[in-house]
XYZ file of C-alpha atoms in Angstrom:
258
model
C 3.186 210.299 66.352
C 4.970 212.479 68.885
C 4.901 211.706 72.595
C 1.946 213.307 74.412
C 2.210 214.933 77.847
C 0.244 212.125 79.435
C 2.462 209.415 77.981
C 5.356 210.751 80.036
C 3.755 209.125 83.138
C 5.124 205.729 82.070
C 8.511 207.164 81.098
C 8.808 208.992 84.416
C 8.061 205.853 86.378
C 10.968 203.960 84.808
C 13.457 205.269 87.366
C 11.031 205.415 90.346
C 13.532 204.163 92.895
C 16.099 206.822 91.944
C 13.436 209.566 91.755
C 11.980 208.563 95.143
C 15.262 208.576 97.114
C 15.433 212.368 97.328
C 11.910 212.730 98.767
C 12.837 210.168 101.444
C 15.875 212.289 102.306
C 13.754 215.443 102.347
C 11.016 214.084 104.583
C 13.505 212.599 107.056
C 13.873 216.174 108.323
C 10.103 216.680 108.858
C 8.929 215.876 112.455
C 5.775 213.709 112.525
C 4.372 215.142 115.754
C 1.306 217.336 115.338
C 0.927 216.527 111.622
C -2.732 216.156 110.725
C -2.912 217.177 107.050
C -0.464 217.013 104.134
C -0.616 217.584 100.359
C 1.711 216.498 97.563
C 2.025 219.196 94.862
C 2.847 217.710 91.467
C 2.390 214.238 92.812
C 3.083 212.479 89.540
C 2.248 208.739 89.555
C 2.116 208.735 93.371
C 5.601 207.661 94.346
C 6.182 210.692 96.561
C 2.659 210.465 97.939
C 3.388 206.825 98.846
C 6.295 208.098 100.963
C 3.939 210.478 102.792
C 1.474 207.646 103.472
C 4.192 205.322 104.724
C 5.989 207.905 106.938
C 2.937 209.594 108.380
C 0.181 207.053 109.139
C -3.039 208.630 110.297
C -2.367 211.917 108.497
C -4.976 213.082 105.990
C -3.123 213.231 102.719
C -4.041 214.678 99.302
C -2.284 215.200 96.009
C -2.573 217.300 92.868
C -1.027 217.104 89.391
C -1.747 218.802 86.059
C -1.680 215.463 84.165
C -4.804 213.308 84.144
C -2.701 210.213 83.350
C -0.432 210.834 86.330
C -3.460 211.239 88.601
C -4.993 208.039 87.224
C -1.795 206.154 88.094
C -1.681 207.787 91.552
C -5.323 206.835 92.275
C -4.702 203.249 91.213
C -1.734 203.104 93.561
C -3.360 204.869 96.540
C -7.146 204.623 96.270
C -7.695 206.028 99.767
C -5.882 209.334 98.964
C -7.803 212.276 97.504
C -6.149 213.218 94.165
C -7.233 216.074 91.865
C -6.150 217.283 88.441
C -4.968 220.783 89.240
C -1.916 222.705 88.166
C 0.259 224.162 90.920
C -0.112 227.676 89.432
C -3.892 227.424 89.712
C -4.034 225.715 93.113
C -5.882 227.868 95.661
C -6.880 225.731 98.656
C -9.763 226.619 100.901
C -8.112 224.939 103.897
C -4.537 225.208 105.211
C -2.102 222.340 105.736
C 0.425 221.119 108.241
C 2.725 219.879 105.509
C 3.016 220.947 101.855
C 5.345 218.716 99.830
C 6.669 219.684 96.405
C 9.038 216.977 95.183
C 10.676 217.705 91.773
C 7.678 219.743 90.585
C 8.292 223.461 91.233
C 11.035 223.656 88.586
C 8.171 223.563 86.060
C 6.379 226.509 87.638
C 7.478 230.136 86.938
C 7.988 233.109 89.247
C 9.316 231.475 92.389
C 9.619 234.925 94.008
C 5.831 234.951 94.235
C 5.189 231.219 94.327
C 7.216 230.154 97.353
C 5.826 232.819 99.772
C 2.327 232.011 98.500
C 2.741 228.325 99.299
C 4.000 229.304 102.779
C 0.749 231.209 103.327
C -1.249 227.991 102.860
C 0.398 226.445 105.941
C -0.993 226.300 109.432
C 1.129 227.843 112.148
C 4.262 225.708 112.557
C 3.456 223.980 109.277
C 6.255 222.908 106.992
C 6.918 223.584 103.309
C 9.156 220.804 102.051
C 10.651 221.306 98.583
C 13.123 219.345 96.470
C 14.048 220.557 92.977
C 16.607 219.269 90.486
C 19.607 221.624 90.359
C 21.198 220.153 87.240
C 20.760 222.664 84.435
C 24.522 223.109 84.308
C 25.199 219.313 84.070
C 26.309 217.924 80.717
C 23.091 215.978 80.153
C 21.068 219.215 80.151
C 23.636 221.405 78.428
C 23.933 218.904 75.577
C 20.159 218.975 74.989
C 20.393 222.683 74.448
C 23.537 222.400 72.324
C 21.901 219.874 69.945
C 18.653 221.922 69.832
C 20.457 225.082 68.807
C 22.637 223.391 66.136
C 21.872 224.210 62.529
C 19.786 221.089 61.849
C 17.258 221.877 64.567
C 17.119 225.662 64.873
C 14.014 226.004 62.771
C 12.021 223.404 64.670
C 13.287 224.104 68.190
C 13.915 227.820 68.255
C 12.740 229.672 71.354
C 12.830 226.807 73.830
C 14.689 228.091 76.841
C 15.051 226.960 80.426
C 15.335 229.895 82.802
C 18.380 229.473 85.059
C 17.364 228.387 88.494
C 18.139 230.649 91.482
C 20.850 229.686 93.859
C 20.431 228.238 97.372
C 21.443 231.648 98.703
C 18.670 233.292 96.681
C 16.035 230.986 98.145
C 17.370 231.444 101.609
C 17.124 235.228 101.391
C 13.650 234.975 99.881
C 12.217 232.853 102.690
C 14.324 233.566 105.801
C 12.299 236.475 107.143
C 8.983 234.668 106.425
C 9.804 231.526 108.406
C 10.219 230.503 112.023
C 12.867 228.037 110.858
C 14.549 227.497 107.478
C 16.984 224.872 106.299
C 18.475 224.800 102.784
C 20.891 222.173 101.486
C 22.223 220.713 98.241
C 23.074 217.121 97.531
C 24.562 215.454 94.443
C 23.353 211.934 93.804
C 25.413 209.592 91.632
C 22.993 207.312 89.925
C 24.403 204.026 88.634
C 22.525 203.355 85.424
C 23.071 199.835 84.185
C 21.654 200.596 80.755
C 24.419 203.054 80.087
C 23.837 206.035 77.732
C 20.412 204.752 76.779
C 19.323 205.015 80.421
C 20.426 208.631 80.540
C 18.251 209.282 77.455
C 15.315 207.487 78.995
C 15.710 209.399 82.231
C 15.535 212.764 80.475
C 12.699 211.701 78.177
C 10.523 212.166 81.253
C 11.934 215.564 82.151
C 14.466 217.724 80.293
C 13.796 216.363 76.805
C 10.066 216.904 77.018
C 9.820 220.502 75.676
C 11.984 219.529 72.699
C 10.470 216.193 71.744
C 6.965 217.581 72.006
C 7.665 219.725 68.933
C 8.895 216.873 66.786
C 7.197 213.996 64.992
C 8.237 210.434 65.645
C 10.883 210.295 62.936
C 12.309 213.624 63.984
C 12.364 212.561 67.604
C 14.551 209.600 66.814
C 17.014 211.685 64.787
C 17.234 214.254 67.587
C 17.800 211.424 70.117
C 20.549 209.969 67.937
C 22.286 213.355 67.786
C 21.931 213.770 71.545
C 23.263 210.239 72.175
C 26.349 210.905 70.123
C 27.163 213.935 72.360
C 26.377 212.045 75.589
C 28.939 209.374 74.690
C 31.603 212.057 74.739
C 30.582 213.371 78.181
C 29.741 210.219 80.189
C 32.359 207.445 80.256
C 30.909 203.969 79.939
C 32.243 201.418 82.386
C 33.432 197.987 81.398
C 30.007 196.441 82.146
C 28.250 199.044 79.960
C 26.882 201.120 82.831
C 27.368 204.806 83.565
C 27.296 207.147 86.538
C 24.907 210.048 86.231
C 25.709 212.896 88.716
C 22.466 214.634 89.675
C 22.537 217.665 92.004
C 19.318 218.528 93.859
C 18.298 221.483 96.084
C 16.321 220.903 99.264
C 14.303 223.374 101.372
C 12.454 222.799 104.653
C 10.665 226.013 105.737
C 8.600 226.105 108.935
C 6.006 228.831 109.123
């Protein structure tokens, strides 16, 4: 049996500490004064929502995600937060917010030229749109997924899967600058020390970049694809003496004040 979308909730949570660090860095730049309402778009299992709850006590917080399993995990973690199963594309709130957080979620949503200004319009005056997206499509771990998928063995099964190149920091700045009272854009590369070595890289991307490919394969095919991918990863990521590896992971951050 192939991995279903909802099963990725458990996989995604495997590296919760590493996935949560960027949202902590992002929200460090958000002032807490005057915040009354916040929402977490693509909240996943609730790790980023937990950061909102911890940093902004007394603020009314909500979260949405397109996965029922993710929402179930988020509700179990934070029973006092209002969570709903809604995709970001379909989200059309009836009330505005002081803070809209999108942590590692908007890369799955198309048409950022329309999406980002629309999200800004859902803010109260002086509200903040805080966004963090992976900026790693040019990293070996991603490139090798595509290389394996387009090799002769897999072309028939995996043809047509493409990841649209993400716009640059400059592109986002120009898109948002004249629509904001204040705008900050920055890029950070994290170096994650993965003690499980190459297998940890594979497990990391099972919850993200590998998803579109593995979803087309049955269980046996998935393992063969992973074996092919692992062989290529070993050439790109040196394993240290203790069996661990460093995974460079660039991320793009945006704080836009309406």
